[in-house]
Coordinates of C-alpha atoms and ligand atoms in Angstrom, one line a residue:
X1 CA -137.7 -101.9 135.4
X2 CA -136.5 -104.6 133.0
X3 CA -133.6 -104.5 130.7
X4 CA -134.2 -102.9 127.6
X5 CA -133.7 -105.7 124.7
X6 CA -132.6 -105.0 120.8
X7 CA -134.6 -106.9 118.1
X8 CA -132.2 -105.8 115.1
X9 CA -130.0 -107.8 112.8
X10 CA -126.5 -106.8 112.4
X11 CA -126.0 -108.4 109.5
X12 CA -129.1 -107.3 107.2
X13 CA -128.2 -105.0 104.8
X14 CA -131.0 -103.0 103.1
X15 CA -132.6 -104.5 100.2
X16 CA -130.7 -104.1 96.5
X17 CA -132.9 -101.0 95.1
X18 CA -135.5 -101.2 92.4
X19 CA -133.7 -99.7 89.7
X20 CA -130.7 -101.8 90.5
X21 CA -133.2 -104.9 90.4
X22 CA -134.6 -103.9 87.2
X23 CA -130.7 -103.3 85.5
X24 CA -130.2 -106.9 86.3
X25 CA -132.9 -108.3 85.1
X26 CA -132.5 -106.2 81.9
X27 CA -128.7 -108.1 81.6
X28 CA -129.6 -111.5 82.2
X29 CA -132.9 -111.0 79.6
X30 CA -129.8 -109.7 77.0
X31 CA -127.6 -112.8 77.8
X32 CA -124.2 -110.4 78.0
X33 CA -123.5 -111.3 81.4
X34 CA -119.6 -111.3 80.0
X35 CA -118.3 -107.9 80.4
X36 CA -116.7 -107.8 76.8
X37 CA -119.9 -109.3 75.6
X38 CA -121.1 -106.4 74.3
X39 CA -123.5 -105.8 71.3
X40 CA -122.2 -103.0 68.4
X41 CA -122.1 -99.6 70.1
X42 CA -122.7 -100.8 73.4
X43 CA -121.2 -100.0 76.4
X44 CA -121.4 -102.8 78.9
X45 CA -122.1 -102.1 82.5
X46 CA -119.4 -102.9 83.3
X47 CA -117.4 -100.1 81.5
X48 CA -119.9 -98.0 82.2
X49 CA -119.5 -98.2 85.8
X50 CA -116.0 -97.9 85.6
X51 CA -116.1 -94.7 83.8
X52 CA -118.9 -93.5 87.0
X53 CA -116.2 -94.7 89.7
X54 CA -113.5 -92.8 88.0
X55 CA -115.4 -89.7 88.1
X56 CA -116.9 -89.9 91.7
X57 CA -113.2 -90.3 92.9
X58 CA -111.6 -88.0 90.7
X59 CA -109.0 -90.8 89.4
X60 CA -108.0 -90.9 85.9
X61 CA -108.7 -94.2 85.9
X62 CA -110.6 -97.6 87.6
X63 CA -110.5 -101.4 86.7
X64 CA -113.7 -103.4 87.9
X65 CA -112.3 -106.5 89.3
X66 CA -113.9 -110.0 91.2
X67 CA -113.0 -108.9 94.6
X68 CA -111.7 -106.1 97.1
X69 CA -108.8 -108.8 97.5
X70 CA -108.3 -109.3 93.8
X71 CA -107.6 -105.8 93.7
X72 CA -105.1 -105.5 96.1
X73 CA -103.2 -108.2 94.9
X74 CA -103.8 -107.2 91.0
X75 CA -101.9 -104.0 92.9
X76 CA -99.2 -105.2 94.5
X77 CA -98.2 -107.6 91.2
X78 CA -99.0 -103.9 89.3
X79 CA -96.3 -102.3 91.5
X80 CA -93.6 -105.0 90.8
X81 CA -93.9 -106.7 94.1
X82 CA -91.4 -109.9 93.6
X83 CA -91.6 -113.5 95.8
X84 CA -89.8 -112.9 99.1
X85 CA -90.0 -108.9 99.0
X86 CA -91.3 -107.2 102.5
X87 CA -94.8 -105.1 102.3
X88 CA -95.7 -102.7 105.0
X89 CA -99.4 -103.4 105.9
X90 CA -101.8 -101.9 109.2
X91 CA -101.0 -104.7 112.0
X92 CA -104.9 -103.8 112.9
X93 CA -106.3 -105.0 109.3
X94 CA -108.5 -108.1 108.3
X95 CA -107.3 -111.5 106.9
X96 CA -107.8 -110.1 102.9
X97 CA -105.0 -107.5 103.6
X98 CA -102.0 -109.7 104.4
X99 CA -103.7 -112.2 102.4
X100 CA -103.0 -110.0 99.3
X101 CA -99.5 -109.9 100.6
X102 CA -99.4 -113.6 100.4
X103 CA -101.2 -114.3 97.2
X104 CA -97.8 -112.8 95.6
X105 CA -95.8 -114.5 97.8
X106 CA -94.5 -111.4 99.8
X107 CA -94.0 -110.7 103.3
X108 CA -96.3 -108.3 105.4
X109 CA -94.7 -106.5 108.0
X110 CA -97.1 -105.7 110.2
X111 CA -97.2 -102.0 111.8
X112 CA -98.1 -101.1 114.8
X113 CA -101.7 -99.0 115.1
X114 CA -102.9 -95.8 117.9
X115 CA -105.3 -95.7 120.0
X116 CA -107.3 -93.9 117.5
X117 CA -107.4 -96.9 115.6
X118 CA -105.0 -95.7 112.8
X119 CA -101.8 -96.6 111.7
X120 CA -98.6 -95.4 114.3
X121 CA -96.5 -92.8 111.6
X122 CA -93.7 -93.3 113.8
X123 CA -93.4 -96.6 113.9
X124 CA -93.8 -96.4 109.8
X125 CA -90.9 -94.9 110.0
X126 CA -89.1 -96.9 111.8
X127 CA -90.1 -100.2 110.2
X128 CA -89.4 -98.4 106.6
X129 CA -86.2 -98.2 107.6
X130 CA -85.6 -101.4 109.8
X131 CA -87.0 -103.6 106.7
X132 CA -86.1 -102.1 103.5
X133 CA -89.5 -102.3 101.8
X134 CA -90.4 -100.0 98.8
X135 CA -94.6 -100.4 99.6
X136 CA -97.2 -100.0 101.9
X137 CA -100.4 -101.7 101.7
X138 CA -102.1 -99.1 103.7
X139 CA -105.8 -100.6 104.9
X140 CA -108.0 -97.7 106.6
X141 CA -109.7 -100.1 108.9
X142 CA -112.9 -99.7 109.9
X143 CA -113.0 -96.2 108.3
X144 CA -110.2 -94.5 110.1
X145 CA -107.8 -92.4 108.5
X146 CA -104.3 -91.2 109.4
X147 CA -103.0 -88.0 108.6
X148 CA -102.3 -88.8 105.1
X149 CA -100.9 -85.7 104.5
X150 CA -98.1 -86.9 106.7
X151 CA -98.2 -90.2 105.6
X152 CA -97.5 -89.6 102.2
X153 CA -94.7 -86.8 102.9
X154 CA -92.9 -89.8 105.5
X155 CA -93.5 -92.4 102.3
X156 CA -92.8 -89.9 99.3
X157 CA -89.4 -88.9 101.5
X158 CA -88.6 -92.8 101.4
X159 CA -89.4 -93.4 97.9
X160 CA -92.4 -95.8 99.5
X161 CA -95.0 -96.5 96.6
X162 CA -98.1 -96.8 98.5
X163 CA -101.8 -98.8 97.7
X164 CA -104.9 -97.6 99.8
X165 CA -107.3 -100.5 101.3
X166 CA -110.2 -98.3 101.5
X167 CA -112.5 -101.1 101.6
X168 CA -114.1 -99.7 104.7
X169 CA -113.8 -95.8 103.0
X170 CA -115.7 -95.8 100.1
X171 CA -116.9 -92.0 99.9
X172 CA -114.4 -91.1 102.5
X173 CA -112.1 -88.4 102.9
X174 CA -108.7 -86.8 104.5
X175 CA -108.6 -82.9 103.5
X176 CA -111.4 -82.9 100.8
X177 CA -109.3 -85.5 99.0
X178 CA -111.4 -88.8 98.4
X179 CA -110.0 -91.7 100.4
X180 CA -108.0 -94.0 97.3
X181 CA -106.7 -90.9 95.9
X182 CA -103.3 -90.1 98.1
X183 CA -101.7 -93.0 97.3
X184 CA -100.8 -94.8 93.9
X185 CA -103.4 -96.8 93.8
X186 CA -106.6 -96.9 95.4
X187 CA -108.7 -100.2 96.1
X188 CA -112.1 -101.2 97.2
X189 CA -114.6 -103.9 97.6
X190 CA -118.7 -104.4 97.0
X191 CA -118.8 -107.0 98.8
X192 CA -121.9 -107.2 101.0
X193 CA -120.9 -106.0 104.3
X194 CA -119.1 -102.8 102.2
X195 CA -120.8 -99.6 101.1
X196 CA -122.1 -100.9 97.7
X197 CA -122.9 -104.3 97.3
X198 CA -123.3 -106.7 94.7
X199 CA -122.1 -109.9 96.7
X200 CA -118.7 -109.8 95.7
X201 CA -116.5 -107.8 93.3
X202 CA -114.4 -105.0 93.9
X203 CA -112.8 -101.7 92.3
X204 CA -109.5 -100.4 91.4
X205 CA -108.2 -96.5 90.8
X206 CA -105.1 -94.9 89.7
X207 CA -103.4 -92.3 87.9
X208 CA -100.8 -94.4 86.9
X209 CA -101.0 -94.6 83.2
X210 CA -98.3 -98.0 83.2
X211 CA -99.7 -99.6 86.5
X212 CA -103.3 -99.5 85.5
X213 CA -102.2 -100.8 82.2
X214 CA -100.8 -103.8 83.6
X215 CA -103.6 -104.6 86.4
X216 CA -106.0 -104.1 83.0
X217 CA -104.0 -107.1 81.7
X218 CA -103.7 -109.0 85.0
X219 CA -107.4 -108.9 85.5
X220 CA -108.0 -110.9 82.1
X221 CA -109.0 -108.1 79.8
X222 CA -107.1 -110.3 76.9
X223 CA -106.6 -108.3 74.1
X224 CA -110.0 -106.5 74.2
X225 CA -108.7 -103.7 76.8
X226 CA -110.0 -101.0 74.1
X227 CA -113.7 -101.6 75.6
X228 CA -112.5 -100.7 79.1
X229 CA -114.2 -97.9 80.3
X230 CA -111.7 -96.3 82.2
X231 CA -108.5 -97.5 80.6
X232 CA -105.3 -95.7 79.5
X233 CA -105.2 -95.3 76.1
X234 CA -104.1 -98.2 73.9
X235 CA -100.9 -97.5 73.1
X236 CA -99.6 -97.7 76.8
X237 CA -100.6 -101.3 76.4
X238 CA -98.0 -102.3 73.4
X239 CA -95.2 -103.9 75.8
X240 CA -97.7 -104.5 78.6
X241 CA -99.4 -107.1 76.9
X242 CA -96.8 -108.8 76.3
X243 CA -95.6 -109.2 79.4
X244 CA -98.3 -109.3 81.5
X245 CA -100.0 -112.9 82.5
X246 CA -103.8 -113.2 82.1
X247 CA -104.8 -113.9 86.3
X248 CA -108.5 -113.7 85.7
X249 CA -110.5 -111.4 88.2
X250 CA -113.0 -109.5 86.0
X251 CA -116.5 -108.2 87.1
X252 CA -119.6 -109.3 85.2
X253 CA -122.4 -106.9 83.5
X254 CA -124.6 -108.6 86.5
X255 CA -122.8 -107.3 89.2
X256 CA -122.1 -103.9 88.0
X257 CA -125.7 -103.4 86.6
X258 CA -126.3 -104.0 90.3
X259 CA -123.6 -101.2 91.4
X260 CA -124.3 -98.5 89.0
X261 CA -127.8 -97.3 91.3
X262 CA -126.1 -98.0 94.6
X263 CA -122.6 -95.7 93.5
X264 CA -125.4 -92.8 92.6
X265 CA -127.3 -93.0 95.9
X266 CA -123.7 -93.4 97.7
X267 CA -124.3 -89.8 99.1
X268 CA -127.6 -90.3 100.3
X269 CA -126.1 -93.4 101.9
X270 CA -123.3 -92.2 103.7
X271 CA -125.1 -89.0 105.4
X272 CA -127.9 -92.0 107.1
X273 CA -124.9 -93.9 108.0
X274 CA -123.2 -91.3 109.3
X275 CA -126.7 -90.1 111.7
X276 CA -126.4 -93.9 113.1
X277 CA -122.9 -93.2 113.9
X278 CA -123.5 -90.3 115.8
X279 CA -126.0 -91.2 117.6
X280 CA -124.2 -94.3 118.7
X281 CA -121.0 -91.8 119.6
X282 CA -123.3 -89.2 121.5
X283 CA -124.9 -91.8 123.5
X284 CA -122.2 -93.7 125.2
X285 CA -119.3 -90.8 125.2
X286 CA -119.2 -89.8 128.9
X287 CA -119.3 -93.4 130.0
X288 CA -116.8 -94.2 133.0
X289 CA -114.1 -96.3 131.3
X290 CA -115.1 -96.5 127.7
X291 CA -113.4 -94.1 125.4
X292 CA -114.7 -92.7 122.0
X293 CA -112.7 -92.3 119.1
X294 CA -112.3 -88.8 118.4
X295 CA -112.9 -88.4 114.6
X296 CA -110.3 -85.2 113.4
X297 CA -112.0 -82.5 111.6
X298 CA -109.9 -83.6 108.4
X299 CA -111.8 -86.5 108.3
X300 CA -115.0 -86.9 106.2
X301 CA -116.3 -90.2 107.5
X302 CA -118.1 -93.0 106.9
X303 CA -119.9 -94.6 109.8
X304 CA -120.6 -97.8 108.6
X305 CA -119.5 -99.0 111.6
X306 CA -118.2 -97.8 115.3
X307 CA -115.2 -98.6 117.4
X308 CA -114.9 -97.4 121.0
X309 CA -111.9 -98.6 123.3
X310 CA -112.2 -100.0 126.8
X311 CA -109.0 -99.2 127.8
X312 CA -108.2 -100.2 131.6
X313 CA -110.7 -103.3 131.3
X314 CA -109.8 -107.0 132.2
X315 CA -110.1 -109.6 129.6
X316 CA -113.3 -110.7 131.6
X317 CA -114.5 -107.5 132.3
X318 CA -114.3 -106.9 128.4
X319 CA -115.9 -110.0 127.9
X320 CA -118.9 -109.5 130.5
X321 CA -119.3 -106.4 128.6
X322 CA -120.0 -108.5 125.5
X323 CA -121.8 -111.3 126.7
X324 CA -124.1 -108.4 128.4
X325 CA -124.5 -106.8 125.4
X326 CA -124.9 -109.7 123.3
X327 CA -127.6 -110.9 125.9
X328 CA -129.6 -108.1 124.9
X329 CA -129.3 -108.0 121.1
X330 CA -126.2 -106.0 120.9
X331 CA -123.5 -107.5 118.8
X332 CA -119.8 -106.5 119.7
X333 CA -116.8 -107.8 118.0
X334 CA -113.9 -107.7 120.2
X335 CA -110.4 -107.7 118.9
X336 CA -109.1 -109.0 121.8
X337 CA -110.0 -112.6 121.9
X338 CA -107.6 -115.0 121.8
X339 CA -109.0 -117.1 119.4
X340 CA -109.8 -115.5 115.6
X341 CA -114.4 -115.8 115.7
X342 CA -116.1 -115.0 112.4
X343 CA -114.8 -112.2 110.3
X344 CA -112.5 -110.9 113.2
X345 CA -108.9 -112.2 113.1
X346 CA -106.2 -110.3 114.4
X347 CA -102.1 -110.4 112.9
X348 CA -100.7 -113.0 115.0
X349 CA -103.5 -115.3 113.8
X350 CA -102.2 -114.9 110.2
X351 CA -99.1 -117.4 110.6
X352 CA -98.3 -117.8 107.3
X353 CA -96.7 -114.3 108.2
X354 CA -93.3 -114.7 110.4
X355 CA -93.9 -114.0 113.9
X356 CA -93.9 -110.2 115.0
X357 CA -94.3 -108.7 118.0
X358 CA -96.7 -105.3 118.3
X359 CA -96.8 -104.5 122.2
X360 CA -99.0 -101.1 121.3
X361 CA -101.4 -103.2 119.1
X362 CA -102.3 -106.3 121.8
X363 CA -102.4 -103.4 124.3
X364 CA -105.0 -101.6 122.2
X365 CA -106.9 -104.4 121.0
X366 CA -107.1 -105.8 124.5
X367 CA -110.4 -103.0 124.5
X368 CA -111.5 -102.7 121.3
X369 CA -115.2 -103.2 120.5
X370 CA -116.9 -103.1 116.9
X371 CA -119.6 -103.3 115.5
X372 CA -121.7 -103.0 112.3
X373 CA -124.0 -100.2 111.3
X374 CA -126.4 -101.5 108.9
X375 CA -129.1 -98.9 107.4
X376 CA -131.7 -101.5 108.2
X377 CA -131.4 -99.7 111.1
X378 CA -133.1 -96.1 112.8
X379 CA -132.1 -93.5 114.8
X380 CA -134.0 -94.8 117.5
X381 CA -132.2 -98.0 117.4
X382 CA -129.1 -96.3 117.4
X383 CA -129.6 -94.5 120.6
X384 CA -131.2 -98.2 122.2
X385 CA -128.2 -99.6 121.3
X386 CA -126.2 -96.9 123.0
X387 CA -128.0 -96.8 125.8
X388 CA -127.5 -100.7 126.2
X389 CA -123.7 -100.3 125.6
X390 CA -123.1 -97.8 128.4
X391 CA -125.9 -100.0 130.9
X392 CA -123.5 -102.9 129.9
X393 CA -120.0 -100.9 130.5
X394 CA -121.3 -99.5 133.9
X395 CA -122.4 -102.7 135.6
X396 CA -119.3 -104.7 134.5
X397 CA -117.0 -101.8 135.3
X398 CA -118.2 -100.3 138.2
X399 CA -114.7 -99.7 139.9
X400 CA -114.2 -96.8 136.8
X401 CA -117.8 -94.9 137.6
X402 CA -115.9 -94.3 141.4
Ligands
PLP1 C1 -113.6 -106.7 103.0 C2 -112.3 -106.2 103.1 C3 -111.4 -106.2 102.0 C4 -111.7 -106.8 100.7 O1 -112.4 -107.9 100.8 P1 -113.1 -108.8 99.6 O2 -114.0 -109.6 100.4 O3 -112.0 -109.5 99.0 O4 -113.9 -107.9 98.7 C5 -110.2 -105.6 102.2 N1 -109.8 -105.1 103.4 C6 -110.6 -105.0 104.4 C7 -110.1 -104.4 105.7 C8 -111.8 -105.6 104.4 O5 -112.7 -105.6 105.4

């Protein structure tokens, strides 16, 4: 019989629905593209979609921003993050997160990560103690998150101020509590590849009356922060706009007009997502010498995307795994490679960063796989792709089938 052969593209996202089509169009035919453009009365999409985040997460308040890495540094410069001071961050993250670091001239200190892909609590600990630092750029990679019950007892015992990356958990959760809502501040991206896109931009939620204040200012709201939409009120902003320097990141009428359909079909979204997911999970658990990631029962996921671990492999059995795979239309990232490809870089390619060492880490992401989960695909492709994944596995590790 011949080998089975996907046709998909792992990279086409579903087309930008009708009504979100018809929003834009409506903004560029009013000219307001600028979000504090706004005619008498009117409330900008902008604002408007600020106000919608707010209430799908349950956060007081949100600031639409240019990017998912805008928002994290907006954050960071929010929290009083000075030149030279040390931020915790995930040492299995992408480039934006210690980017964010370094776009206020901080220093990440990378943590180490488990083998079910979160971060390692006990090294937390031991690296908030060994470097001093007073925040933690948490990023849930690839939609896995920790206990973050824990987490925030180990931070809130530390007096640790700590900012969610929850780029890859937009309408996730830990505990019935929406991912972005534990820590201090919770931030997100729309870029494309996300969970709603509009190209780029990102969002930005928090409680914090005095730190959403100031990100308001950072993001270039000038002295028109009154036509937020979810701001806090005005008279928190009397010193903060004073101090505070204009570093503009705002989103545009355009891109939220585009975001305001996609945020009220995110539910409908996720459960499609999450039937790719497990029928990627059910099809290759039981294979000789891959391992699933066991997702807790605490977790409401996201399966945007799936990670499975190789963990006794060879570097070239690993990568005979994913030329095989990619032979047949099955795209795998692996984190292992020494050389950063495409979106996948890994911490000790960021050397900007001083040099750490994270044995765990390189011994997990030796066998890492990932790959994308785009609703341009079925269930039947799903279990194809599966059933390619484990065909791959087997032949290039026979020795663990004995
Ligand atoms: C995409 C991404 C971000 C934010 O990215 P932007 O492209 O700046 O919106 C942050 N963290 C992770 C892990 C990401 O993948």
């Amino acid at each position: 019989m011949s080998k089975q052969i996907f046709t998909g593209n792992f990279t086409q996202q579903e087309p930008i629905p009708e009504a979100a089509i018809a929003a834009a169009v409506d903004v560029m035919r009013s000219g307001r593209l600028h979000r504090y453009n706004t005619a008498p009365g009117e409330a900008g999409e902008t604002a408007q979609l600020e106000r919608e985040f707010a209430d799908y997460t349950g956060a007081k308040y949100c600031l639409a921003v240019a990017s998912g890495g805008y928002a994290m540094g907006a954050a960071l410069r929010a929290l009083g993050v000075q030149p030279g001071d040390k931020v915790l961050t995930n040492g299995f993250t992408l480039a934006p997160v210690p980017g964010a670091i370094a776009s206020v001239n901080a220093e990440p200190v990378f943590v180490e990560v488990t083998d079910s892909l979160v971060i390692d609590l006990d090294d937390l600990s031991a690296k908030i103690a060994s470097s001093g630092s007073t925040v933690l750029l948490l990023s849930h990679m690839r939609g896995h998150l920790c206990d973050m019950d824990r987490l925030m007892e180990i931070c809130d015992a530390a007096g640790v101020k700590v900012i969610e990356d929850c780029a890859h958990t937009m309408g996730g959760a830990w505990n019935g509590v929406p991912s972005g809502r534990h820590g201090l501040v919770g931030c997100y991206s729309t870029q494309t590849y996300k969970h709603i896109n509009s190209g780029e931009g990102g969002l930005l939620i928090s409680d914090d009356e005095e730190v959403m204040a100031t990100a308001v200012m950072l993001s270039g709201s000038y002295m028109l922060f009154g036509k937020n939409g979810a701001a806090p009120p005005v008279d928190t902003f009397e010193n903060v706009k004073y101090v505070t320097p204009n570093v503009s990141g705002r989103m545009d009428n355009l891109r939220a007009a585009i975001l305001r359909p996609q945020l009220a079909d995110l539910p409908a979204q996720i459960a499609r997502w999450n039937a790719l997911y497990r029928a990627v999970e059910e099809g290759v658990r039981n294979t000789p010498g891959l391992q699933v990631i066991e997702r807790p029962d605490a977790e409401d996921i996201v399966g945007s995307s799936i990670q499975v671990l190789l963990p006794n492999a060879s570097p070239d059995a690993v990568q005979a795994v994913v030329a095989g795979c990619g032979a047949r239309g099955v795209e795998l990232k692996w984190f292992g490679a020494a050389e950063p490809v495409a979106f996948t870089s890994r911490y000790d390619s960021w050397r900007y960063a001083p040099a750490q060492s994270l044995p765990k880490t390189d011994r997990i992401l030796a066998g890492l796989l990932d790959m994308r989960l785009p609703l341009t695909f079925s269930v039947e492709d799903a279990k194809l792709i599966a059933e390619i994944i484990r065909d791959e596995v087997m032949s290039a590790l026979p020795q663990a089938a004995e």
